[in-house]
Tab-separated table of C-alpha atoms in Angstrom:
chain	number	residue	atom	x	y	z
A	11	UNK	CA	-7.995	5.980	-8.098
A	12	UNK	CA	-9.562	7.129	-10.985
A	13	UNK	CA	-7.459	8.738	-14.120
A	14	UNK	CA	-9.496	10.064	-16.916
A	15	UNK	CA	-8.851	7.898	-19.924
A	16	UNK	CA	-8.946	10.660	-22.915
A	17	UNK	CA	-7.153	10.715	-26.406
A	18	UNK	CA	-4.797	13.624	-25.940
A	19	UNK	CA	-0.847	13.532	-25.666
A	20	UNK	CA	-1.139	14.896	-22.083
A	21	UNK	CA	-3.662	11.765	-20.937
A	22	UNK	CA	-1.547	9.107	-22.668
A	23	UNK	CA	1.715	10.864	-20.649
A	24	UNK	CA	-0.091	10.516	-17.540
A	25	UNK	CA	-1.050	6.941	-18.530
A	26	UNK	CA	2.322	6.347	-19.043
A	27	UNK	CA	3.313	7.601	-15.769
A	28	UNK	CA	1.089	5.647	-13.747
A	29	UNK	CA	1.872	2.674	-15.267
A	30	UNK	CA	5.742	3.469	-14.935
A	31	UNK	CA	5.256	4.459	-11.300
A	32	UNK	CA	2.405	1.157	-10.814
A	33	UNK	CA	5.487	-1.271	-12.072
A	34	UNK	CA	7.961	0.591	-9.622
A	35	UNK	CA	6.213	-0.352	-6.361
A	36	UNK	CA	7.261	-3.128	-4.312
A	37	UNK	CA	5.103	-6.358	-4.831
A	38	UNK	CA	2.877	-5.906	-1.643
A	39	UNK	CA	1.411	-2.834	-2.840
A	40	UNK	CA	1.470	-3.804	-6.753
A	41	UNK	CA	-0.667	-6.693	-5.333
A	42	UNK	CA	-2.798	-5.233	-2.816
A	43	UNK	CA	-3.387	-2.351	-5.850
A	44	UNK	CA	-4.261	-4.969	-8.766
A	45	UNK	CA	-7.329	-6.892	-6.361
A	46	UNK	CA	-8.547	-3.638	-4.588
A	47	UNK	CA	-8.436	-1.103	-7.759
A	48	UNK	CA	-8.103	-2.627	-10.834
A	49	UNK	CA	-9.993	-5.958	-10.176
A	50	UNK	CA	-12.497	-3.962	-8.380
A	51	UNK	CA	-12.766	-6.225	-5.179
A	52	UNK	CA	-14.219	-4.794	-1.615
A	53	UNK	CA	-11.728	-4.644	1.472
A	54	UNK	CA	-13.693	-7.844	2.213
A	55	UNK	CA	-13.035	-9.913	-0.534
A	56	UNK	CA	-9.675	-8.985	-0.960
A	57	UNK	CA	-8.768	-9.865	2.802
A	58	UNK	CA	-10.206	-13.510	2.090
A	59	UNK	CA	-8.218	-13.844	-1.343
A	60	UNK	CA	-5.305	-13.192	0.219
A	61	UNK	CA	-5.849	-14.922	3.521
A	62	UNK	CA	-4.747	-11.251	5.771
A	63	UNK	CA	-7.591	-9.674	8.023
A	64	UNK	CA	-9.245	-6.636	6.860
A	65	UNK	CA	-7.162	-3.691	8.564
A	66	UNK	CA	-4.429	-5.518	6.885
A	67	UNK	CA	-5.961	-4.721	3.507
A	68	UNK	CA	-6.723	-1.052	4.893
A	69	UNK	CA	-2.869	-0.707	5.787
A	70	UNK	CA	-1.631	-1.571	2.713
A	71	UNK	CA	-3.857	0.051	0.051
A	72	UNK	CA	-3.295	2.950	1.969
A	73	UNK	CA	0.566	2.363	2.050
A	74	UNK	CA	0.619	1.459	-1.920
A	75	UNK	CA	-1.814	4.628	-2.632
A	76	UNK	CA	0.570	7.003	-0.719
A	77	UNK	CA	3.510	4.896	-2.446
A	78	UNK	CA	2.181	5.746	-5.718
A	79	UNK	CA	0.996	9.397	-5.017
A	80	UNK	CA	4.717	9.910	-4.070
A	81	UNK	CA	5.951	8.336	-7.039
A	82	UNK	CA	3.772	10.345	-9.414
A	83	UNK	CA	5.220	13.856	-7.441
């Protein structure tokens, strides 16, 4: 996911919405989100941090991504 991180009113709205729409997921995919996008970890290494195999991670950042598309619609 990548937002582009300018100084206008319309980027700090959509900020604002992502966040909003990030804190209005359910845990699993706020968590799954957080190591995978925002902490910048491989399918891999987020599958050993949280002790799930690997589809598992593919399920659920896929889940939480379509969760948050949905959100931001």
């Amino acid at each position: 996911m990548a937002l582009r991180m300018g100084k206008d009113i319309g980027s700090v709205a959509s900020r604002a919405a992502v966040l909003r729409a990030f804190r209005a997921l359910p845990p699993a995919h706020r968590e799954i989100l957080t190591e995978t996008v925002f902490r910048d970890r491989s399918v891999n290494q987020a599958a050993a941090l949280l002790g799930v195999p690997v589809e598992v991670v593919k399920v659920r950042v896929y889940r939480a991504l379509r969760a948050l598309h949905g959100a931001l619609e």
